[in-house]
XYZ file of C-alpha atoms in Angstrom:
540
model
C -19.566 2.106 9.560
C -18.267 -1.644 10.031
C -20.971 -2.934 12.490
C -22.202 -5.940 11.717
C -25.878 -4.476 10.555
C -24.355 -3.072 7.301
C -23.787 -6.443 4.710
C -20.627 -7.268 3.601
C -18.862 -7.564 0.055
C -17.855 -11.383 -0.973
C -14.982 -11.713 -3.454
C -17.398 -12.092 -6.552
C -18.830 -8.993 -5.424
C -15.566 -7.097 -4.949
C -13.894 -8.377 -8.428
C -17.473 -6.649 -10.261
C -16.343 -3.914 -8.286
C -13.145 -3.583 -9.126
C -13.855 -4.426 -13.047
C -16.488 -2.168 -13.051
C -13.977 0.708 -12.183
C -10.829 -1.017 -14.384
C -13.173 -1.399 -17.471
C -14.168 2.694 -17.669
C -13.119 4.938 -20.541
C -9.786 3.731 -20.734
C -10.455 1.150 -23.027
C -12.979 3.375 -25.066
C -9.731 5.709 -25.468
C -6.671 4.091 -24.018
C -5.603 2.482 -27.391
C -6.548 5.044 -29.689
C -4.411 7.390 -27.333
C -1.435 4.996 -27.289
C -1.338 4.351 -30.729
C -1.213 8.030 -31.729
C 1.582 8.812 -29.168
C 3.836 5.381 -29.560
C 2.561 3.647 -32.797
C 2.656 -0.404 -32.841
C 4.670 -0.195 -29.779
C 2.253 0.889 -27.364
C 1.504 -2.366 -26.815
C 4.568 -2.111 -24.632
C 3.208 0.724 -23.046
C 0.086 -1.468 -21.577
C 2.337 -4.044 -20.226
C 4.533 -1.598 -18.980
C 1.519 0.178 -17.109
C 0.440 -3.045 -15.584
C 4.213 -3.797 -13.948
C 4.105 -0.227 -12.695
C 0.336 -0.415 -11.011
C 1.062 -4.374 -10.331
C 4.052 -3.975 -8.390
C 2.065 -0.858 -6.532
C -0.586 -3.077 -5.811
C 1.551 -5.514 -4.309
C 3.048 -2.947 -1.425
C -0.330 -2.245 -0.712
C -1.828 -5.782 -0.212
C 0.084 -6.512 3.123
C -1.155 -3.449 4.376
C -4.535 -3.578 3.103
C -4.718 -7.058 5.089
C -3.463 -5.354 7.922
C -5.691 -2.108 8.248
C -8.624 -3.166 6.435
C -10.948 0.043 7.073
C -12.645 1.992 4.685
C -10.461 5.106 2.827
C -7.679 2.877 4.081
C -5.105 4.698 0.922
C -6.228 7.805 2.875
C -4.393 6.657 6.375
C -1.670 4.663 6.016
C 1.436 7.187 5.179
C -0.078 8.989 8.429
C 0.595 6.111 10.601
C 4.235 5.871 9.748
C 5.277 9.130 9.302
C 2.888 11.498 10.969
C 0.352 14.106 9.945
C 2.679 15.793 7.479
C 2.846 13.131 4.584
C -0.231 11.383 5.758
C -2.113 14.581 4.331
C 0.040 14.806 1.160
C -0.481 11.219 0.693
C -4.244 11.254 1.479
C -5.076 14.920 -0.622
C -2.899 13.684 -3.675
C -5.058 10.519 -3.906
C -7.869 12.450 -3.025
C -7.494 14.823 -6.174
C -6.892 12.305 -8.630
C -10.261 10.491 -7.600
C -12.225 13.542 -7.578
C -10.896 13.720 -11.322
C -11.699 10.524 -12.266
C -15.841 10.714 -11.414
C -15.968 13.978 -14.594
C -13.130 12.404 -16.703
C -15.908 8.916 -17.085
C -18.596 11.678 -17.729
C -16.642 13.225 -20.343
C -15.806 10.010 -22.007
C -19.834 9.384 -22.101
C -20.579 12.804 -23.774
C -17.795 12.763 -26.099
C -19.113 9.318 -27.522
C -22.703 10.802 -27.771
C -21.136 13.720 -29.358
C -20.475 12.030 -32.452
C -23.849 10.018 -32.983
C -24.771 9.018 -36.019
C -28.309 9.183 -36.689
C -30.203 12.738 -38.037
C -32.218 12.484 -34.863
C -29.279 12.470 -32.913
C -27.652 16.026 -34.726
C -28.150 18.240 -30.945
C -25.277 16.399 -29.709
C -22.701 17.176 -32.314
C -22.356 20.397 -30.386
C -20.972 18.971 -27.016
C -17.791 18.776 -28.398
C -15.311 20.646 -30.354
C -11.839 20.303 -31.094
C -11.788 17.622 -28.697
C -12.715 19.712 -25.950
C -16.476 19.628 -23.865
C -18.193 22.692 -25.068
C -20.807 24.720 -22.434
C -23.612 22.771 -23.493
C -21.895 19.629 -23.338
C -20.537 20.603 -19.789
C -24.223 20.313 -18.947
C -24.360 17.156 -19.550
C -21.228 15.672 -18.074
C -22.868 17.590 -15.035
C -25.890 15.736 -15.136
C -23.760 12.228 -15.274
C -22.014 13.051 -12.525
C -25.276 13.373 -10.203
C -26.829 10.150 -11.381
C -23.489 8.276 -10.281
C -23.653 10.210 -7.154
C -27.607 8.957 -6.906
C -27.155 5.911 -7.226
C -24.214 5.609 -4.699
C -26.744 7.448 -1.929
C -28.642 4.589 -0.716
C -26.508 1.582 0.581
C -23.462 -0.171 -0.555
C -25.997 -3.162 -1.208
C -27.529 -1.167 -4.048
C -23.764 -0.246 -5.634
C -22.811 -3.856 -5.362
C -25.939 -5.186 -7.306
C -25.357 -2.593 -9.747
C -21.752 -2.519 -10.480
C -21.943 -6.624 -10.233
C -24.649 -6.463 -13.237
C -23.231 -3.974 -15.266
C -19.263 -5.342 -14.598
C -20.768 -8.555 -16.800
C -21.349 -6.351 -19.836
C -18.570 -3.767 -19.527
C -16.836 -7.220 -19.798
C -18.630 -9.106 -22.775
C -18.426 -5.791 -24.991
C -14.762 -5.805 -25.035
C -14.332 -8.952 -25.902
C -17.228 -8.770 -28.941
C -15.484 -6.249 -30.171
C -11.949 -7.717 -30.651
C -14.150 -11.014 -32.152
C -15.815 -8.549 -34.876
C -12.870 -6.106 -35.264
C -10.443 -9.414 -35.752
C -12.765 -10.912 -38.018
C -13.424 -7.793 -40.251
C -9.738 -6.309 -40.422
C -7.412 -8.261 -39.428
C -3.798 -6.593 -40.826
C -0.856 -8.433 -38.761
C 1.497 -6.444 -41.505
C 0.465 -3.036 -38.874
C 2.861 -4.170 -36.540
C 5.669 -3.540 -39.074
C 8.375 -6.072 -40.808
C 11.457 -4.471 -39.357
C 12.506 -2.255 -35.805
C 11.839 1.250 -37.212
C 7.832 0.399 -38.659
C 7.061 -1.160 -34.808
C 8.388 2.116 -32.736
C 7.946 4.718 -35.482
C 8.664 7.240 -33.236
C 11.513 5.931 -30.989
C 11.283 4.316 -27.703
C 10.751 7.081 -25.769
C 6.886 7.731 -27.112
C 5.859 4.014 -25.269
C 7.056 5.574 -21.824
C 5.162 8.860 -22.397
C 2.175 7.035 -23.922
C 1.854 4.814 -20.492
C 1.200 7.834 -18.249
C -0.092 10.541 -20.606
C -2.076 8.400 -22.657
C -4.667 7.383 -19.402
C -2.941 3.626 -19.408
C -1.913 4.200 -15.511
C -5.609 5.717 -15.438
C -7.134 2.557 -16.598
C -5.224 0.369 -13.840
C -5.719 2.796 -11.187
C -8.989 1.175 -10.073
C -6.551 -1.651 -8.011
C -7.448 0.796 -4.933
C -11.616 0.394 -4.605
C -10.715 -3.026 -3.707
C -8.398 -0.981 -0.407
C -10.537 1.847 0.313
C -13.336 -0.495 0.976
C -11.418 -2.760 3.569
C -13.935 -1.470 6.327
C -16.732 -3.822 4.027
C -14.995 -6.817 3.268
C -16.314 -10.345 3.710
C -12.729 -11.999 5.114
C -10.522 -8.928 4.135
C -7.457 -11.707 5.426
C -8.047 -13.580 2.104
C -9.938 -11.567 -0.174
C -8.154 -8.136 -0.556
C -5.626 -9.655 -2.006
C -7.625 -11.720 -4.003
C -9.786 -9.511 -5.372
C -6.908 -7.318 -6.275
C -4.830 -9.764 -8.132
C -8.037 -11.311 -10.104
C -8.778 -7.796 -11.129
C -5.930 -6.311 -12.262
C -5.358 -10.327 -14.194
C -8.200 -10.030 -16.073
C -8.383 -5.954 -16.999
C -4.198 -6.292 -17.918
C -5.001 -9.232 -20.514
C -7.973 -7.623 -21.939
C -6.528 -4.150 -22.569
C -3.400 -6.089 -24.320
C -5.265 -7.631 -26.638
C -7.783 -4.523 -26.985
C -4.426 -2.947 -28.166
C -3.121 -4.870 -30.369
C -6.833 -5.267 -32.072
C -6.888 -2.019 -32.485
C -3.175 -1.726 -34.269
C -4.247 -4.474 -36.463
C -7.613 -3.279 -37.249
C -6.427 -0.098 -38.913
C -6.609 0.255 -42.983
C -3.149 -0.111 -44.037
C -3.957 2.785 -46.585
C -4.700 5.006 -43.561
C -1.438 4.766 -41.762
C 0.262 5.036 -45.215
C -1.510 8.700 -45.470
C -1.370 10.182 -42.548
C 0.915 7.960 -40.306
C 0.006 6.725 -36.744
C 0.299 10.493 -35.146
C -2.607 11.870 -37.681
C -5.100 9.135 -37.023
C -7.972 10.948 -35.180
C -10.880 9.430 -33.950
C -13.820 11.040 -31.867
C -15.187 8.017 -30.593
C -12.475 5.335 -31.392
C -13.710 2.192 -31.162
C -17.272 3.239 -32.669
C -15.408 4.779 -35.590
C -13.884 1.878 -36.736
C -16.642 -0.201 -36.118
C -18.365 2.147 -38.745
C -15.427 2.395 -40.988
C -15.045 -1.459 -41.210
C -18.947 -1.745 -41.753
C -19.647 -2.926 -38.614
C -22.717 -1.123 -38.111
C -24.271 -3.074 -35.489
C -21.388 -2.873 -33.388
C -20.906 0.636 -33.540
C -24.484 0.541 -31.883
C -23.551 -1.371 -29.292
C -20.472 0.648 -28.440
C -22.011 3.728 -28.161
C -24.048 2.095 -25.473
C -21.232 0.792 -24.029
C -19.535 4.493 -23.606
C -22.703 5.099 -21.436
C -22.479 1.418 -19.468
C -18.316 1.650 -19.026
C -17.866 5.011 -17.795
C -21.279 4.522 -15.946
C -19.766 1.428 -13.949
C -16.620 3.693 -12.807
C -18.053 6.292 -12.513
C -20.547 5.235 -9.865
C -18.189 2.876 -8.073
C -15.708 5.983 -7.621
C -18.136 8.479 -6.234
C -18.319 5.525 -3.565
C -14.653 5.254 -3.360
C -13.921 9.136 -3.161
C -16.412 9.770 -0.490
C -14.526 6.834 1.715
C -11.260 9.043 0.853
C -12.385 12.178 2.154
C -14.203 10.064 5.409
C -10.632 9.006 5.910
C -8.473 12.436 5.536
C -11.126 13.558 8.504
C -10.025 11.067 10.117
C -6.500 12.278 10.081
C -7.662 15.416 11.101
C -7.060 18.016 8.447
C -10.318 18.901 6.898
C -13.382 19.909 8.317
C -15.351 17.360 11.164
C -18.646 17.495 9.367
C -16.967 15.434 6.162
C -17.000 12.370 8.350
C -19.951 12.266 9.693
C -21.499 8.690 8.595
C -25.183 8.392 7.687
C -26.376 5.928 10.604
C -29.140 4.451 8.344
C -27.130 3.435 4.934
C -23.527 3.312 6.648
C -22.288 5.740 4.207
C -20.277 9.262 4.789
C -22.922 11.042 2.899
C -21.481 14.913 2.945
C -18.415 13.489 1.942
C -20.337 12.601 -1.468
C -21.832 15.808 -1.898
C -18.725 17.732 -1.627
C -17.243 15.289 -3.598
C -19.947 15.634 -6.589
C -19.760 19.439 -6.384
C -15.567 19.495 -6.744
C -15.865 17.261 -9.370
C -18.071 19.454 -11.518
C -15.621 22.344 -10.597
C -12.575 20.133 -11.943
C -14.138 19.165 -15.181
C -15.143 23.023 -15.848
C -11.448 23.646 -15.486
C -9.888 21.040 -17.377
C -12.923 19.801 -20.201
C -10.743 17.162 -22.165
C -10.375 13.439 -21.538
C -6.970 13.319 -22.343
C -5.985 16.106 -20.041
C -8.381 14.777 -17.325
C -6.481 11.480 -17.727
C -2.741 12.653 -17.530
C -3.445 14.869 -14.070
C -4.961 12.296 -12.774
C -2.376 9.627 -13.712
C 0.491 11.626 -11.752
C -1.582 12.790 -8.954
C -2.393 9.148 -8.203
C 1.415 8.207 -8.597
C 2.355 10.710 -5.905
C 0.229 9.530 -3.642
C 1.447 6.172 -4.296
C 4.822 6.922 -3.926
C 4.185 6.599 0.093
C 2.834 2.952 -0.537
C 6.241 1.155 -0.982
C 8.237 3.516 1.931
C 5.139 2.963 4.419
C 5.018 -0.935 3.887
C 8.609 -1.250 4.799
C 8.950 1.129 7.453
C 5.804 -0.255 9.079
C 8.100 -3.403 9.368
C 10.758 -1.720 11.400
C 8.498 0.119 13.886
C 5.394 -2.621 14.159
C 7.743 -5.845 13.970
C 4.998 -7.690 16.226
C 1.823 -6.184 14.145
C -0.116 -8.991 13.212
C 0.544 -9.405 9.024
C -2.586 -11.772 7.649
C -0.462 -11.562 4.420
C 3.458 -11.139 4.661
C 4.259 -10.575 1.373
C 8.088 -12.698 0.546
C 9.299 -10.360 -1.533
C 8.242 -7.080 -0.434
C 12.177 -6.211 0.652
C 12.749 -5.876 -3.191
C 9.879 -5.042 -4.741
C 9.058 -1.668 -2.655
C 12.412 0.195 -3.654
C 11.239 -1.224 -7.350
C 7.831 -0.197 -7.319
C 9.335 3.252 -5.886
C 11.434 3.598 -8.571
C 9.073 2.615 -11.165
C 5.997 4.976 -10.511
C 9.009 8.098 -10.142
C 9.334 6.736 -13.982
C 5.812 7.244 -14.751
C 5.658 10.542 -12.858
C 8.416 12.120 -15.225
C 6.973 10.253 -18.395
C 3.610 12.476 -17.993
C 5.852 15.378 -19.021
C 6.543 18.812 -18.256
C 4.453 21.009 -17.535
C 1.928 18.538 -16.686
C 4.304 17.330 -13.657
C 4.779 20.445 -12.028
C 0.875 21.556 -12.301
C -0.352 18.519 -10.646
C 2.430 18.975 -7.814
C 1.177 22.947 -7.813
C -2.189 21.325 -7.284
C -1.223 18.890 -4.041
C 0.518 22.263 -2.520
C -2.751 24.209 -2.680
C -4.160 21.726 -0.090
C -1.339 22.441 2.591
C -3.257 26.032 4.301
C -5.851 23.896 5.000
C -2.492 21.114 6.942
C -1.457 24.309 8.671
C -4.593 25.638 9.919
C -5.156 22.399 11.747
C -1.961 22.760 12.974
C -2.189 25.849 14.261
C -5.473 25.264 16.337
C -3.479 22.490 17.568
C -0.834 24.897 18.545
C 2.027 23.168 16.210
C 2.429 20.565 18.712
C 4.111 17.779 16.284
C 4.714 20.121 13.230
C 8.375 19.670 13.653
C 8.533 16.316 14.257
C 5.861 15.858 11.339
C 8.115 17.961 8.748
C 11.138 15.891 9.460
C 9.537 12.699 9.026
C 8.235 14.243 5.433
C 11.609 15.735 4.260
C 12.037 12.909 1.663
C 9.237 13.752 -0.131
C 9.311 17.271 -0.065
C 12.535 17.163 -1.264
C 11.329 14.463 -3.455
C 9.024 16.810 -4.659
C 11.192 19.379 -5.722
C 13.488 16.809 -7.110
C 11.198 15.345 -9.710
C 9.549 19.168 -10.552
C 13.240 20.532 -11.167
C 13.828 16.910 -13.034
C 10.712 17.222 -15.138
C 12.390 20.956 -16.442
C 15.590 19.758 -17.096
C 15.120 16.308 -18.574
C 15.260 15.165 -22.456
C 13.097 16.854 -24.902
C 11.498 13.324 -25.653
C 9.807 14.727 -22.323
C 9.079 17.971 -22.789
C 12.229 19.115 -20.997
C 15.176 21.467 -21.778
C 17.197 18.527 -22.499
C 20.080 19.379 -20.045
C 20.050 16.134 -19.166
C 18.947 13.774 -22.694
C 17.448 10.354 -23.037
C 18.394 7.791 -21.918
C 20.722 9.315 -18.902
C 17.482 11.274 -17.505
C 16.196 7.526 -16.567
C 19.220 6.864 -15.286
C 19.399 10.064 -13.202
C 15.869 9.307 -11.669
C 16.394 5.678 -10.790
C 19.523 6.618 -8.841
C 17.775 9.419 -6.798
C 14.890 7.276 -6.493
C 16.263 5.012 -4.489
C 18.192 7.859 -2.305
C 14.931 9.214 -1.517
C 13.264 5.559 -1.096
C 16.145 4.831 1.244
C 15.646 8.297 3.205
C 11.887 7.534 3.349
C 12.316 3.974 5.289
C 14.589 5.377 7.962
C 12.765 8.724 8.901
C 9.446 6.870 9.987
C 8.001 8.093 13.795
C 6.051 6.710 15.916
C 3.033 9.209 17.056
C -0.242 9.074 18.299
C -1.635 8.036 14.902
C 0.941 4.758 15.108
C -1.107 3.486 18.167
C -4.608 3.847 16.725
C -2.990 1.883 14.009
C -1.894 -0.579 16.262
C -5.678 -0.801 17.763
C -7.049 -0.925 14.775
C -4.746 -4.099 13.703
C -5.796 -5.929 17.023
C -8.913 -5.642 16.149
C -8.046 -7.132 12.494
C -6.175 -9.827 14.487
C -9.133 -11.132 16.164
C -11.812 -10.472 13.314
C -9.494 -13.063 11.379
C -9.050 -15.335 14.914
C -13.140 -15.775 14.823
C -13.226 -16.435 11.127
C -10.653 -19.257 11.319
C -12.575 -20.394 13.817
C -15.628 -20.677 11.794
């Protein structure tokens, strides 16, 4: 899959990527969705979301740099702690990408649902109560095989189309917070004293950041990892591509926010407050209620181009997931079998295309979609920060293109911080996605099994920190503030405070009960040959 024959990405080419799968639904829906939750203050809730995904991001740069192969997010937990929490690592990403292909589907369809024109009157019935209907399911279905389609061909075809379409998922955005700003502009939204800005109390801007799909919309950071394998100079431009891209999506869905907040009819929040605005198709709405006409046009193009872009750079991204967890061993051989002509793990996308229509069936609304995905993904990255570090202590002498200064602080902070977001997406929503991770583990043990249990031990007591992790943050979710869903045994604030301190008992577990296996030295292969891909390219 890397040989030289197959053309590389350069670092223009990987930002489009990137922004094409930042700039999806989440900015069709994101604000609307905050606003309801958390009021005026969800603009905290954005920046929030981008300190929790940024200081992800920045565990997973060093190792990026140091591993670049494709599905990399897929391998890494595996090489420091075995088999065990490489496949809960590598099946919770897995999930929450094989969510996000229908959730950009459904974001399409619900936008069409609420079309304007007489001609357009068949759609009003793919959508009801904020839910995808049967016929509408149709639909979402067809999406989802035109962004696998146009992923089936070469990774020179998704590059020319995500770095074309990444230009206008860009230039829409910003139109609309010109025309928005310029057509209802109401600074006074924000409030004039504590209680008008967080309506609601503080609590609502930490729930809005995971249940609200802001996580969702910054999740994207990883295309830029699981592609490592394609990378022009993957020394320099992983980290590059993923600090331009989160940059430029973080400022733009700030100021998306607050032109949203400020674009609201003052009347309207007087009436019904900020929880009992309800839009179909947010931005499009107000485009229409502000007489923006024009726009609205454009937007409702737009909720085909946005979700289009992430959509088809994600069917790309979850095939290289599931290429990877073969890799590890735990699924069946035939998902990793590469397509010798394009480069591309080819039944990996099928299988991909036909869980994803099974997931949307299941759960058929964008806000749901979004919050399962949003703390599936956090799981998974949960091994990012306890990896990084513990890969210092057992590969010292690995060669590190990028050795990141302050990783010694910012891993048991980046831990910390996505456990936050994890509880924030609220009970029951926690435990189902965790109920979700568990149903992969038959297929962990029947692996094991044909390999006669030979490291199972040694695999389960590298992985004790985050299965007791995992009940930890379940029996939290139950028992935490009301704000949250919980049973308020334990109430806001001091629930924070609760998680923070185990946190960082089960961060510092996690860094001392790494292991060296087999898996360690085809990671240490793997990073000689990284070490003198980047010798020839100084060279150059």
């Amino acid at each position: 899959m890397e040989a030289p024959k197959f053309k590389k990405i350069n670092l223009f080419q990987l930002v489009m990527l990137a922004l094409g799968s930042l700039i999806g639904s989440g900015w069709l829906f994101g604000s609307w969705e905050a606003t309801k939750i958390a009021g005026p203050a969800a603009i905290f809730s954005w920046i929030i979301g981008g300190l929790v995904i940024g200081s992800i991001a920045y565990d997973y740069v060093e190792i990026g740099a140091m591993f670049p192969e494709s599905g990399g997010m897929s391998k890494y937990a595996q090489y420091s702690h075995g088999s065990l929490l490489g496949f809960i690592a590598a099946w919770a990403n897995w999930v929450s990408l094989i969510t996000l292909i229908p959730i950009e589907a459904v974001a399409a369809v619900q936008y069409m649902s609420t079309w304007p024109w007489s001609w357009a009157h068949w759609t009003h019935h793919f959508l009801s109560n904020g839910v995808i209907t049967n016929s509408g399911l149709l639909i979402v279905f067809g999406f989802i095989l035109v962004f696998t389609a146009l992923n089936f061909w070469s990774v020179t075809i998704l590059t020319r189309f995500t770095s074309l379409i990444s230009v206008f998922k860009i230039g829409i955005p910003l139109l609309t917070i010109v025309m928005l700003t310029m057509s209802g502009f109401h600074p006074g939204n924000y409030g004039s004293n504590l209680h008008d800005f967080m309506p609601y109390g503080s609590a609502p801007i930490f729930t809005a950041t995971s249940a609200a799909g802001i996580i969702f919309s910054f999740d994207a950071f990883q295309t830029v990892i699981n592609m490592g394998g394609e990378i022009e100079h993957p020394k320099k431009n992983i980290g590059r591509g993923i600090t331009i891209s989160l940059l430029i999506s973080g400022i733009l869905y700030v100021i998306l926010q607050s032109t949203f907040i400020t674009a609201i009819p003052p009347k309207m929040i007087a009436a019904t407050g900020w929880h009992g605005i309800v839009f179909n198709s947010p931005f499009a709405d107000m485009a229409i209620l502000l007489g923006i006409h024009w726009l609205s046009v454009l937007l409702y193009m737009d909720a085909f181009v946005s979700p289009f872009g992430t959509g088809v750079s994600f069917v790309a991204n979850t095939a290289r997931a599931l290429f990877a967890m073969e890799g590890n061993r735990h699924v069946p051989h035939f998902l990793g079998k590469i397509n010798l002509k394009y480069g591309i793990p080819r039944n990996a996308m099928v299988v991909n295309t036909v869980l994803s229509m099974v997931m949307v069936s299941v759960f058929r609304s964008w806000a749901v979609l979004a919050t399962v995905l949003s703390t599936a993904t956090l799981i998974a990255y949960l091994t990012g920060p306890v990896t990084a570090v513990s890969l210092r202590k057992m590969g010292s002498k690995l060669y590190r293109p990028i050795r990141l200064k302050h990783l010694p602080w910012i891993a048991p902070v980046s831990f910390v911080l996505a456990s936050l977001a994890t509880y924030w997406a609220m009970w029951p929503t926690t435990v189902e996605v965790i109920f979700i991770i568990l149903l992969g583990l038959p297929f962990y043990f029947y692996y094991e099994w044909r390999n006669h249990f030979v490291s199972t031990k040694q695999a389960f007591k590298a992985s004790g920190w985050m299965i007791g992790y995992l009940i930890f943050i379940s029996i939290m979710s139950y028992i935490g503030s009301h704000q949250f869903n919980g049973q308020n045994w334990i109430p806001y604030p001091l629930d924070f405070v609760v998680i923070i301190i185990a946190s960082l008992g089960f961060y510092w577990w996690g860094i001392r009960s790494y292991v060296v296996t087999e898996d360690f030295h085809k990671a240490q292969k793997l990073n000689q040959e990284a070490k003198e891909r980047g010798e020839m390219e100084d060279g150059q």
